[in-house]
Amino acid sequence: EKEWLWIFYGWVCSAFVVALIPLFQSANPFGTERVESTFKNAAFLASYLLLSFFVTLLLILREARFSWRTIFFAIALLFIFMTLMLTGTRGAMIALVGGITLSALVFAMVGPREGKTISISHVLFRKITFLFFIIVLIMVIVGYFMKGSLKSSSYGLLQRIASISFTDKSFQGRL
């Protein structure tokens, strides 16, 4: 188990470095609209960061209380999330929301009842995750009904998500 933890620690450290590079890329006025980091492809970067996000989240939730590792993982998770959003990859964003929502629902339903996760009792943590699930569900329903106004949003990420359509030529080519 200890060897696996060191592998995951190394993974998170490398993902943190890979996630830092696009933050400088996005500050470059001559850069691309979607960040690419060392992968030179936004979709590949998003796939790697999506996996890294869940590994980092797992390492945070594995901790029984706050420590320097928890703080580092939380900072890494924040940078991974920010870079994942900067990739502009719709599939990765939908997978991220779906994965977090499903994880929250599973933890709320069958998670442990005793013990602590990052200094929060499991009973309270289960309530928080269930509340998170309800909020995401409401946001998805509201977003579906407000799709037209989201398409005209000045925020490019919302425009990309709102423009998802089964009749889109890019979607048809992927079937």
CSV table of N, CA and C in Angstrom, one decimal:
chain,number,residue,atom,x,y,z
A,1,GLU,N,0.8,-1.2,0.0
A,1,GLU,CA,0.0,0.0,0.0
A,1,GLU,C,0.9,1.3,0.0
A,2,LYS,N,2.0,1.2,0.7
A,2,LYS,CA,2.8,2.4,0.8
A,2,LYS,C,3.5,2.7,-0.6
A,3,GLU,N,3.8,1.7,-1.3
A,3,GLU,CA,4.4,1.9,-2.6
A,3,GLU,C,3.4,2.6,-3.6
A,4,TRP,N,2.1,2.1,-3.5
A,4,TRP,CA,1.1,2.7,-4.3
A,4,TRP,C,0.9,4.2,-3.9
A,5,LEU,N,0.9,4.5,-2.7
A,5,LEU,CA,0.8,5.9,-2.2
A,5,LEU,C,1.9,6.8,-2.8
A,6,TRP,N,3.1,6.3,-2.9
A,6,TRP,CA,4.2,7.0,-3.4
A,6,TRP,C,4.0,7.2,-4.9
A,7,ILE,N,3.5,6.2,-5.6
A,7,ILE,CA,3.2,6.4,-7.0
A,7,ILE,C,2.1,7.5,-7.2
A,8,PHE,N,1.1,7.5,-6.4
A,8,PHE,CA,0.0,8.5,-6.5
A,8,PHE,C,0.6,9.9,-6.1
A,9,TYR,N,1.4,9.9,-5.1
A,9,TYR,CA,2.0,11.2,-4.8
A,9,TYR,C,2.8,11.8,-6.0
A,10,GLY,N,3.6,10.9,-6.6
A,10,GLY,CA,4.4,11.3,-7.8
A,10,GLY,C,3.5,11.8,-8.9
A,11,TRP,N,2.4,11.1,-9.1
A,11,TRP,CA,1.4,11.4,-10.1
A,11,TRP,C,0.9,12.8,-9.9
A,12,VAL,N,0.5,13.1,-8.6
A,12,VAL,CA,-0.1,14.4,-8.3
A,12,VAL,C,0.9,15.5,-8.5
A,13,CYS,N,2.1,15.2,-8.1
A,13,CYS,CA,3.2,16.2,-8.2
A,13,CYS,C,3.4,16.6,-9.7
A,14,SER,N,3.5,15.5,-10.6
A,14,SER,CA,3.7,15.8,-12.0
A,14,SER,C,2.4,16.5,-12.6
A,15,ALA,N,1.2,16.1,-12.2
A,15,ALA,CA,0.0,16.8,-12.7
A,15,ALA,C,0.0,18.2,-12.2
A,16,PHE,N,0.5,18.5,-11.0
A,16,PHE,CA,0.6,19.9,-10.6
A,16,PHE,C,1.5,20.7,-11.5
A,17,VAL,N,2.6,20.2,-11.8
A,17,VAL,CA,3.6,20.9,-12.7
A,17,VAL,C,2.9,21.1,-14.1
A,18,VAL,N,2.3,20.0,-14.6
A,18,VAL,CA,1.7,20.1,-15.9
A,18,VAL,C,0.6,21.1,-15.9
A,19,ALA,N,-0.1,21.2,-14.8
A,19,ALA,CA,-1.2,22.2,-14.7
A,19,ALA,C,-0.8,23.6,-14.5
A,20,LEU,N,0.4,23.8,-14.0
A,20,LEU,CA,1.0,25.2,-13.8
A,20,LEU,C,1.4,25.8,-15.2
A,21,ILE,N,1.9,25.0,-16.1
A,21,ILE,CA,2.4,25.6,-17.3
A,21,ILE,C,1.3,26.3,-18.1
A,22,PRO,N,0.1,25.8,-18.3
A,22,PRO,CA,-1.0,26.5,-19.0
A,22,PRO,C,-1.4,27.8,-18.4
A,23,LEU,N,-1.2,28.0,-17.1
A,23,LEU,CA,-1.6,29.2,-16.5
A,23,LEU,C,-0.7,30.4,-17.1
A,24,PHE,N,0.5,30.1,-17.4
A,24,PHE,CA,1.4,31.0,-18.1
A,24,PHE,C,1.0,31.1,-19.5
A,25,GLN,N,0.6,30.0,-20.1
A,25,GLN,CA,0.2,30.0,-21.5
A,25,GLN,C,-1.0,30.9,-21.7
A,26,SER,N,-2.0,30.8,-20.8
A,26,SER,CA,-3.2,31.6,-20.9
A,26,SER,C,-2.9,33.1,-20.7
A,27,ALA,N,-1.9,33.5,-20.0
A,27,ALA,CA,-1.5,34.9,-19.8
A,27,ALA,C,-0.8,35.4,-21.0
A,28,ASN,N,-0.4,34.6,-21.9
A,28,ASN,CA,0.3,35.0,-23.1
A,28,ASN,C,-0.7,35.6,-24.1
A,29,PRO,N,-0.6,36.8,-24.5
A,29,PRO,CA,-1.6,37.4,-25.5
A,29,PRO,C,-1.5,36.8,-26.9
A,30,PHE,N,-0.4,36.1,-27.2
A,30,PHE,CA,-0.2,35.5,-28.5
A,30,PHE,C,-0.5,34.0,-28.5
A,31,GLY,N,-1.0,33.5,-27.3
A,31,GLY,CA,-1.2,32.1,-27.2
A,31,GLY,C,-2.5,31.6,-27.8
A,32,THR,N,-2.8,30.4,-27.7
A,32,THR,CA,-4.0,29.8,-28.3
A,32,THR,C,-5.2,30.1,-27.4
A,33,GLU,N,-6.4,29.9,-27.9
A,33,GLU,CA,-7.6,30.2,-27.1
A,33,GLU,C,-7.7,29.1,-26.0
A,34,ARG,N,-7.4,27.8,-26.4
A,34,ARG,CA,-7.5,26.7,-25.4
A,34,ARG,C,-6.0,26.3,-25.1
A,35,VAL,N,-5.8,26.1,-23.8
A,35,VAL,CA,-4.4,25.8,-23.4
A,35,VAL,C,-4.1,24.3,-23.7
A,36,GLU,N,-2.8,24.1,-23.9
A,36,GLU,CA,-2.3,22.7,-24.3
A,36,GLU,C,-1.2,22.2,-23.4
A,37,SER,N,-0.5,23.0,-22.7
A,37,SER,CA,0.6,22.6,-21.8
A,37,SER,C,1.6,21.8,-22.6
A,38,THR,N,2.2,20.8,-22.0
A,38,THR,CA,3.2,20.0,-22.7
A,38,THR,C,2.7,19.0,-23.6
A,39,PHE,N,1.3,18.8,-23.6
A,39,PHE,CA,0.7,17.8,-24.4
A,39,PHE,C,0.5,18.3,-25.9
A,40,LYS,N,0.5,19.6,-26.1
A,40,LYS,CA,0.2,20.2,-27.4
A,40,LYS,C,-1.1,19.8,-27.9
A,41,ASN,N,-2.1,19.4,-27.1
A,41,ASN,CA,-3.4,19.1,-27.5
A,41,ASN,C,-4.3,19.3,-26.3
A,42,ALA,N,-5.3,20.1,-26.4
A,42,ALA,CA,-6.2,20.4,-25.3
A,42,ALA,C,-7.0,19.2,-24.8
A,43,ALA,N,-7.4,18.4,-25.7
A,43,ALA,CA,-8.2,17.2,-25.3
A,43,ALA,C,-7.4,16.2,-24.6
A,44,PHE,N,-6.1,16.0,-25.0
A,44,PHE,CA,-5.2,15.0,-24.3
A,44,PHE,C,-4.9,15.6,-22.9
A,45,LEU,N,-4.6,16.9,-22.8
A,45,LEU,CA,-4.4,17.5,-21.5
A,45,LEU,C,-5.6,17.4,-20.6
A,46,ALA,N,-6.8,17.6,-21.1
A,46,ALA,CA,-8.0,17.5,-20.3
A,46,ALA,C,-8.2,16.1,-19.8
A,47,SER,N,-7.9,15.1,-20.6
A,47,SER,CA,-8.0,13.7,-20.2
A,47,SER,C,-7.1,13.3,-19.1
A,48,TYR,N,-5.8,13.8,-19.2
A,48,TYR,CA,-4.8,13.5,-18.2
A,48,TYR,C,-5.2,14.3,-16.9
A,49,LEU,N,-5.6,15.5,-17.0
A,49,LEU,CA,-6.0,16.3,-15.8
A,49,LEU,C,-7.3,15.7,-15.1
A,50,LEU,N,-8.2,15.2,-15.9
A,50,LEU,CA,-9.4,14.6,-15.4
A,50,LEU,C,-9.1,13.4,-14.5
A,51,LEU,N,-8.2,12.5,-15.0
A,51,LEU,CA,-7.8,11.4,-14.1
A,51,LEU,C,-7.0,11.9,-12.9
A,52,SER,N,-6.2,12.9,-13.1
A,52,SER,CA,-5.4,13.4,-12.0
A,52,SER,C,-6.2,14.1,-11.0
A,53,PHE,N,-7.3,14.7,-11.4
A,53,PHE,CA,-8.3,15.4,-10.5
A,53,PHE,C,-8.8,14.4,-9.5
A,54,PHE,N,-9.3,13.2,-10.0
A,54,PHE,CA,-9.9,12.2,-9.1
A,54,PHE,C,-8.9,11.5,-8.3
A,55,VAL,N,-7.6,11.3,-8.8
A,55,VAL,CA,-6.6,10.7,-7.9
A,55,VAL,C,-6.3,11.7,-6.8
A,56,THR,N,-6.2,13.0,-7.1
A,56,THR,CA,-5.9,14.0,-6.1
A,56,THR,C,-7.0,14.1,-5.1
A,57,LEU,N,-8.2,14.1,-5.5
A,57,LEU,CA,-9.4,14.1,-4.6
A,57,LEU,C,-9.4,12.9,-3.7
A,58,LEU,N,-9.1,11.7,-4.3
A,58,LEU,CA,-9.0,10.5,-3.5
A,58,LEU,C,-7.9,10.7,-2.4
A,59,LEU,N,-6.8,11.2,-2.7
A,59,LEU,CA,-5.7,11.4,-1.7
A,59,LEU,C,-6.1,12.4,-0.6
A,60,ILE,N,-6.9,13.4,-1.0
A,60,ILE,CA,-7.4,14.4,0.0
A,60,ILE,C,-8.4,13.7,0.9
A,61,LEU,N,-9.3,13.0,0.4
A,61,LEU,CA,-10.4,12.4,1.2
A,61,LEU,C,-9.9,11.2,2.0
A,62,ARG,N,-8.7,10.7,1.6
A,62,ARG,CA,-8.1,9.5,2.4
A,62,ARG,C,-7.5,10.0,3.7
A,63,GLU,N,-7.2,11.3,3.8
A,63,GLU,CA,-6.6,11.8,5.0
A,63,GLU,C,-7.6,12.0,6.1
A,64,ALA,N,-7.2,11.6,7.3
A,64,ALA,CA,-8.2,11.6,8.4
A,64,ALA,C,-8.2,13.0,9.0
A,65,ARG,N,-7.1,13.8,8.8
A,65,ARG,CA,-7.1,15.2,9.3
A,65,ARG,C,-6.2,16.0,8.5
A,66,PHE,N,-6.3,17.3,8.6
A,66,PHE,CA,-5.5,18.2,7.9
A,66,PHE,C,-4.0,18.1,8.2
A,67,SER,N,-3.2,18.1,7.2
A,67,SER,CA,-1.7,18.0,7.3
A,67,SER,C,-1.1,18.8,6.1
A,68,TRP,N,0.2,18.9,6.1
A,68,TRP,CA,0.8,19.6,5.0
A,68,TRP,C,0.5,19.0,3.7
A,69,ARG,N,0.4,17.6,3.7
A,69,ARG,CA,0.0,16.9,2.4
A,69,ARG,C,-1.4,17.3,2.0
A,70,THR,N,-2.3,17.4,2.9
A,70,THR,CA,-3.7,17.8,2.5
A,70,THR,C,-3.7,19.2,1.9
A,71,ILE,N,-2.9,20.1,2.5
A,71,ILE,CA,-2.9,21.4,1.9
A,71,ILE,C,-2.3,21.4,0.5
A,72,PHE,N,-1.2,20.7,0.3
A,72,PHE,CA,-0.6,20.6,-1.0
A,72,PHE,C,-1.5,20.0,-2.0
A,73,PHE,N,-2.2,18.9,-1.6
A,73,PHE,CA,-3.2,18.2,-2.5
A,73,PHE,C,-4.3,19.2,-2.9
A,74,ALA,N,-4.8,20.0,-1.9
A,74,ALA,CA,-5.8,20.9,-2.2
A,74,ALA,C,-5.4,22.0,-3.1
A,75,ILE,N,-4.2,22.5,-3.0
A,75,ILE,CA,-3.6,23.5,-3.9
A,75,ILE,C,-3.5,22.9,-5.3
A,76,ALA,N,-2.9,21.7,-5.4
A,76,ALA,CA,-2.8,21.0,-6.6
A,76,ALA,C,-4.2,20.7,-7.3
A,77,LEU,N,-5.2,20.4,-6.5
A,77,LEU,CA,-6.5,20.1,-7.0
A,77,LEU,C,-7.1,21.4,-7.6
A,78,LEU,N,-6.8,22.5,-7.0
A,78,LEU,CA,-7.3,23.8,-7.5
A,78,LEU,C,-6.7,24.2,-8.8
A,79,PHE,N,-5.3,24.0,-8.9
A,79,PHE,CA,-4.7,24.3,-10.2
A,79,PHE,C,-5.1,23.3,-11.3
A,80,ILE,N,-5.2,22.0,-10.9
A,80,ILE,CA,-5.7,21.0,-11.9
A,80,ILE,C,-7.1,21.4,-12.4
A,81,PHE,N,-8.0,21.8,-11.5
A,81,PHE,CA,-9.3,22.2,-11.9
A,81,PHE,C,-9.3,23.5,-12.8
A,82,MET,N,-8.5,24.5,-12.4
A,82,MET,CA,-8.4,25.7,-13.2
A,82,MET,C,-7.9,25.4,-14.6
A,83,THR,N,-6.9,24.6,-14.7
A,83,THR,CA,-6.3,24.2,-16.0
A,83,THR,C,-7.3,23.4,-16.8
A,84,LEU,N,-8.0,22.5,-16.2
A,84,LEU,CA,-9.0,21.7,-16.9
A,84,LEU,C,-10.1,22.6,-17.5
A,85,MET,N,-10.5,23.6,-16.8
A,85,MET,CA,-11.4,24.6,-17.3
A,85,MET,C,-10.9,25.4,-18.5
A,86,LEU,N,-9.6,25.7,-18.4
A,86,LEU,CA,-8.9,26.5,-19.5
A,86,LEU,C,-8.7,25.6,-20.8
A,87,THR,N,-8.8,24.3,-20.7
A,87,THR,CA,-8.7,23.5,-21.9
A,87,THR,C,-9.9,23.7,-22.8
A,88,GLY,N,-11.0,24.0,-22.2
A,88,GLY,CA,-12.3,24.2,-23.0
A,88,GLY,C,-12.8,22.9,-23.5
A,89,THR,N,-12.4,21.8,-23.0
A,89,THR,CA,-12.9,20.5,-23.5
A,89,THR,C,-14.2,20.1,-22.9
A,90,ARG,N,-15.3,20.2,-23.7
A,90,ARG,CA,-16.6,19.9,-23.2
A,90,ARG,C,-16.8,18.6,-22.6
A,91,GLY,N,-16.3,17.6,-23.2
A,91,GLY,CA,-16.4,16.2,-22.7
A,91,GLY,C,-15.8,16.0,-21.4
A,92,ALA,N,-14.6,16.6,-21.2
A,92,ALA,CA,-13.9,16.5,-19.9
A,92,ALA,C,-14.7,17.2,-18.8
A,93,MET,N,-15.3,18.4,-19.1
A,93,MET,CA,-16.0,19.1,-18.1
A,93,MET,C,-17.3,18.4,-17.7
A,94,ILE,N,-18.0,17.8,-18.7
A,94,ILE,CA,-19.2,17.0,-18.4
A,94,ILE,C,-18.8,15.8,-17.6
A,95,ALA,N,-17.7,15.1,-17.9
A,95,ALA,CA,-17.2,14.0,-17.2
A,95,ALA,C,-16.8,14.4,-15.7
A,96,LEU,N,-16.2,15.5,-15.6
A,96,LEU,CA,-15.9,16.0,-14.2
A,96,LEU,C,-17.1,16.2,-13.4
A,97,VAL,N,-18.1,16.9,-13.9
A,97,VAL,CA,-19.3,17.1,-13.1
A,97,VAL,C,-20.0,15.8,-12.9
A,98,GLY,N,-20.1,15.0,-13.9
A,98,GLY,CA,-20.7,13.7,-13.7
A,98,GLY,C,-20.0,12.8,-12.7
A,99,GLY,N,-18.7,12.8,-12.8
A,99,GLY,CA,-17.9,11.9,-11.8
A,99,GLY,C,-18.0,12.4,-10.4
A,100,ILE,N,-17.9,13.7,-10.2
A,100,ILE,CA,-18.0,14.3,-8.8
A,100,ILE,C,-19.4,14.0,-8.3
A,101,THR,N,-20.4,14.3,-9.1
A,101,THR,CA,-21.8,14.1,-8.7
A,101,THR,C,-22.1,12.6,-8.4
A,102,LEU,N,-21.7,11.7,-9.2
A,102,LEU,CA,-21.9,10.3,-8.9
A,102,LEU,C,-21.1,9.9,-7.7
A,103,SER,N,-19.9,10.4,-7.5
A,103,SER,CA,-19.1,10.1,-6.3
A,103,SER,C,-19.8,10.6,-5.0
A,104,ALA,N,-20.3,11.8,-5.1
A,104,ALA,CA,-21.0,12.4,-4.0
A,104,ALA,C,-22.3,11.6,-3.6
A,105,LEU,N,-23.0,11.2,-4.7
A,105,LEU,CA,-24.2,10.4,-4.4
A,105,LEU,C,-23.9,9.0,-3.8
A,106,VAL,N,-22.9,8.3,-4.3
A,106,VAL,CA,-22.5,7.1,-3.8
A,106,VAL,C,-22.0,7.2,-2.3
A,107,PHE,N,-21.2,8.2,-2.1
A,107,PHE,CA,-20.7,8.4,-0.7
A,107,PHE,C,-21.8,8.7,0.2
A,108,ALA,N,-22.8,9.5,-0.2
A,108,ALA,CA,-23.9,9.9,0.6
A,108,ALA,C,-24.8,8.7,0.9
A,109,MET,N,-24.9,7.8,0.0
A,109,MET,CA,-25.8,6.6,0.2
A,109,MET,C,-25.1,5.5,0.9
A,110,VAL,N,-23.9,5.2,0.6
A,110,VAL,CA,-23.2,4.0,1.2
A,110,VAL,C,-21.9,4.3,1.9
A,111,GLY,N,-21.6,5.5,2.1
A,111,GLY,CA,-20.3,5.9,2.7
A,111,GLY,C,-20.3,5.5,4.1
A,112,PRO,N,-19.1,5.4,4.7
A,112,PRO,CA,-19.0,5.0,6.1
A,112,PRO,C,-19.7,6.0,7.1
A,113,ARG,N,-20.2,5.4,8.1
A,113,ARG,CA,-21.0,6.3,9.1
A,113,ARG,C,-20.1,6.7,10.3
A,114,GLU,N,-19.0,6.1,10.5
A,114,GLU,CA,-18.1,6.4,11.6
A,114,GLU,C,-16.7,6.8,11.0
A,115,GLY,N,-16.0,7.6,11.8
A,115,GLY,CA,-14.7,8.1,11.4
A,115,GLY,C,-14.7,9.5,10.9
A,116,LYS,N,-13.6,9.9,10.4
A,116,LYS,CA,-13.5,11.3,9.9
A,116,LYS,C,-12.7,11.3,8.6
A,117,THR,N,-13.0,12.3,7.8
A,117,THR,CA,-12.3,12.6,6.6
A,117,THR,C,-12.0,14.1,6.6
A,118,ILE,N,-10.7,14.4,6.5
A,118,ILE,CA,-10.2,15.7,6.6
A,118,ILE,C,-10.8,16.5,7.8
A,119,SER,N,-10.8,15.9,8.9
A,119,SER,CA,-11.3,16.4,10.2
A,119,SER,C,-12.8,16.7,10.2
A,120,ILE,N,-13.6,16.2,9.3
A,120,ILE,CA,-15.0,16.3,9.3
A,120,ILE,C,-15.6,14.9,9.5
A,121,SER,N,-16.6,14.8,10.4
A,121,SER,CA,-17.2,13.5,10.7
A,121,SER,C,-17.9,13.0,9.5
A,122,HIS,N,-17.9,11.7,9.3
A,122,HIS,CA,-18.5,11.1,8.1
A,122,HIS,C,-20.0,11.4,8.0
A,123,VAL,N,-20.6,11.5,9.1
A,123,VAL,CA,-22.1,11.8,9.1
A,123,VAL,C,-22.3,13.2,8.5
A,124,LEU,N,-21.5,14.2,8.9
A,124,LEU,CA,-21.7,15.5,8.3
A,124,LEU,C,-21.2,15.5,6.9
A,125,PHE,N,-20.1,14.8,6.6
A,125,PHE,CA,-19.6,14.8,5.2
A,125,PHE,C,-20.6,14.1,4.3
A,126,ARG,N,-21.3,13.1,4.7
A,126,ARG,CA,-22.4,12.5,3.9
A,126,ARG,C,-23.5,13.5,3.6
A,127,LYS,N,-23.9,14.3,4.6
A,127,LYS,CA,-24.9,15.3,4.4
A,127,LYS,C,-24.4,16.4,3.4
A,128,ILE,N,-23.2,16.8,3.5
A,128,ILE,CA,-22.6,17.8,2.6
A,128,ILE,C,-22.6,17.2,1.2
A,129,THR,N,-22.2,16.0,1.0
A,129,THR,CA,-22.1,15.4,-0.4
A,129,THR,C,-23.5,15.2,-1.0
A,130,PHE,N,-24.5,14.9,-0.1
A,130,PHE,CA,-25.9,14.8,-0.6
A,130,PHE,C,-26.4,16.2,-1.1
A,131,LEU,N,-26.1,17.2,-0.3
A,131,LEU,CA,-26.5,18.5,-0.6
A,131,LEU,C,-25.8,19.0,-1.9
A,132,PHE,N,-24.6,18.6,-2.1
A,132,PHE,CA,-23.9,18.9,-3.3
A,132,PHE,C,-24.5,18.3,-4.5
A,133,PHE,N,-25.0,17.0,-4.3
A,133,PHE,CA,-25.7,16.3,-5.4
A,133,PHE,C,-26.9,17.0,-5.8
A,134,ILE,N,-27.7,17.5,-4.8
A,134,ILE,CA,-29.0,18.2,-5.1
A,134,ILE,C,-28.7,19.5,-5.8
A,135,ILE,N,-27.7,20.2,-5.4
A,135,ILE,CA,-27.4,21.5,-6.0
A,135,ILE,C,-26.9,21.3,-7.5
A,136,VAL,N,-26.1,20.3,-7.7
A,136,VAL,CA,-25.7,20.0,-9.1
A,136,VAL,C,-26.9,19.6,-10.0
A,137,LEU,N,-27.8,18.8,-9.4
A,137,LEU,CA,-29.0,18.4,-10.2
A,137,LEU,C,-29.8,19.6,-10.5
A,138,ILE,N,-30.0,20.5,-9.6
A,138,ILE,CA,-30.8,21.7,-9.9
A,138,ILE,C,-30.1,22.6,-10.9
A,139,MET,N,-28.8,22.7,-10.8
A,139,MET,CA,-28.0,23.5,-11.8
A,139,MET,C,-28.1,22.9,-13.2
A,140,VAL,N,-28.1,21.6,-13.3
A,140,VAL,CA,-28.2,21.0,-14.6
A,140,VAL,C,-29.6,21.2,-15.2
A,141,ILE,N,-30.7,21.1,-14.4
A,141,ILE,CA,-32.0,21.3,-14.8
A,141,ILE,C,-32.2,22.8,-15.3
A,142,VAL,N,-31.8,23.7,-14.5
A,142,VAL,CA,-31.9,25.1,-14.8
A,142,VAL,C,-31.1,25.4,-16.1
A,143,GLY,N,-29.9,24.9,-16.2
A,143,GLY,CA,-29.0,25.1,-17.4
A,143,GLY,C,-29.7,24.6,-18.6
A,144,TYR,N,-30.4,23.5,-18.5
A,144,TYR,CA,-31.1,22.9,-19.7
A,144,TYR,C,-32.2,23.8,-20.1
A,145,PHE,N,-32.9,24.4,-19.2
A,145,PHE,CA,-34.0,25.3,-19.6
A,145,PHE,C,-33.6,26.7,-20.0
A,146,MET,N,-32.4,27.0,-19.6
A,146,MET,CA,-31.8,28.4,-19.9
A,146,MET,C,-30.7,28.3,-21.0
A,147,LYS,N,-30.8,27.2,-21.8
A,147,LYS,CA,-29.7,26.9,-22.8
A,147,LYS,C,-29.6,28.1,-23.8
A,148,GLY,N,-30.6,28.7,-24.2
A,148,GLY,CA,-30.6,29.8,-25.1
A,148,GLY,C,-29.8,31.0,-24.6
A,149,SER,N,-30.0,31.4,-23.3
A,149,SER,CA,-29.3,32.5,-22.8
A,149,SER,C,-27.9,32.2,-22.4
A,150,LEU,N,-27.6,30.9,-22.1
A,150,LEU,CA,-26.2,30.5,-21.9
A,150,LEU,C,-25.4,30.5,-23.2
A,151,LYS,N,-26.0,30.3,-24.3
A,151,LYS,CA,-25.3,30.3,-25.6
A,151,LYS,C,-24.8,31.8,-25.9
A,152,SER,N,-25.5,32.8,-25.4
A,152,SER,CA,-25.1,34.1,-25.6
A,152,SER,C,-24.3,34.7,-24.5
A,153,SER,N,-23.8,33.9,-23.6
A,153,SER,CA,-23.0,34.3,-22.5
A,153,SER,C,-21.7,34.8,-23.0
A,154,SER,N,-21.1,35.7,-22.2
A,154,SER,CA,-19.8,36.3,-22.6
A,154,SER,C,-18.7,35.3,-22.1
A,155,TYR,N,-19.0,34.3,-21.3
A,155,TYR,CA,-18.1,33.4,-20.8
A,155,TYR,C,-18.0,32.2,-21.8
A,156,GLY,N,-16.8,32.1,-22.4
A,156,GLY,CA,-16.7,31.1,-23.5
A,156,GLY,C,-16.9,29.6,-23.1
A,157,LEU,N,-16.6,29.3,-21.8
A,157,LEU,CA,-16.9,27.9,-21.4
A,157,LEU,C,-18.3,27.6,-21.3
A,158,LEU,N,-19.2,28.5,-20.9
A,158,LEU,CA,-20.6,28.3,-20.9
A,158,LEU,C,-21.2,28.2,-22.3
A,159,GLN,N,-20.6,29.0,-23.2
A,159,GLN,CA,-21.1,29.0,-24.6
A,159,GLN,C,-20.8,27.6,-25.2
A,160,ARG,N,-19.6,27.1,-24.9
A,160,ARG,CA,-19.2,25.8,-25.4
A,160,ARG,C,-20.1,24.7,-24.9
A,161,ILE,N,-20.4,24.7,-23.6
A,161,ILE,CA,-21.3,23.7,-23.0
A,161,ILE,C,-22.7,23.8,-23.5
A,162,ALA,N,-23.2,25.0,-23.6
A,162,ALA,CA,-24.6,25.2,-24.1
A,162,ALA,C,-24.7,24.9,-25.5
A,163,SER,N,-23.7,24.9,-26.3
A,163,SER,CA,-23.8,24.6,-27.7
A,163,SER,C,-23.7,23.1,-28.0
A,164,ILE,N,-23.7,22.3,-27.0
A,164,ILE,CA,-23.7,20.8,-27.3
A,164,ILE,C,-25.1,20.4,-27.9
A,165,SER,N,-25.0,19.7,-29.0
A,165,SER,CA,-26.3,19.3,-29.6
A,165,SER,C,-26.1,18.0,-30.3
A,166,PHE,N,-27.1,17.2,-30.3
A,166,PHE,CA,-27.0,15.9,-31.0
A,166,PHE,C,-27.1,16.0,-32.5
A,167,THR,N,-27.5,17.2,-33.0
A,167,THR,CA,-27.6,17.4,-34.4
A,167,THR,C,-26.4,18.1,-34.9
A,168,ASP,N,-25.4,18.5,-34.1
A,168,ASP,CA,-24.2,19.2,-34.5
A,168,ASP,C,-23.4,18.3,-35.4
A,169,LYS,N,-22.8,18.8,-36.4
A,169,LYS,CA,-22.0,18.0,-37.4
A,169,LYS,C,-20.8,17.4,-36.7
A,170,SER,N,-20.2,18.1,-35.7
A,170,SER,CA,-19.0,17.5,-35.1
A,170,SER,C,-19.5,16.3,-34.2
A,171,PHE,N,-20.7,16.3,-33.7
A,171,PHE,CA,-21.2,15.2,-32.9
A,171,PHE,C,-21.5,14.0,-33.8
A,172,GLN,N,-22.2,14.3,-35.0
A,172,GLN,CA,-22.5,13.3,-35.9
A,172,GLN,C,-21.3,12.5,-36.4
A,173,GLY,N,-20.2,13.2,-36.6
A,173,GLY,CA,-19.0,12.6,-37.1
A,173,GLY,C,-18.4,11.7,-36.1
A,174,ARG,N,-18.7,11.8,-34.8
A,174,ARG,CA,-18.2,10.9,-33.7
A,174,ARG,C,-19.0,9.7,-33.4
A,175,LEU,N,-20.2,9.6,-34.1
A,175,LEU,CA,-21.0,8.4,-33.9
A,175,LEU,C,-20.5,7.2,-34.5
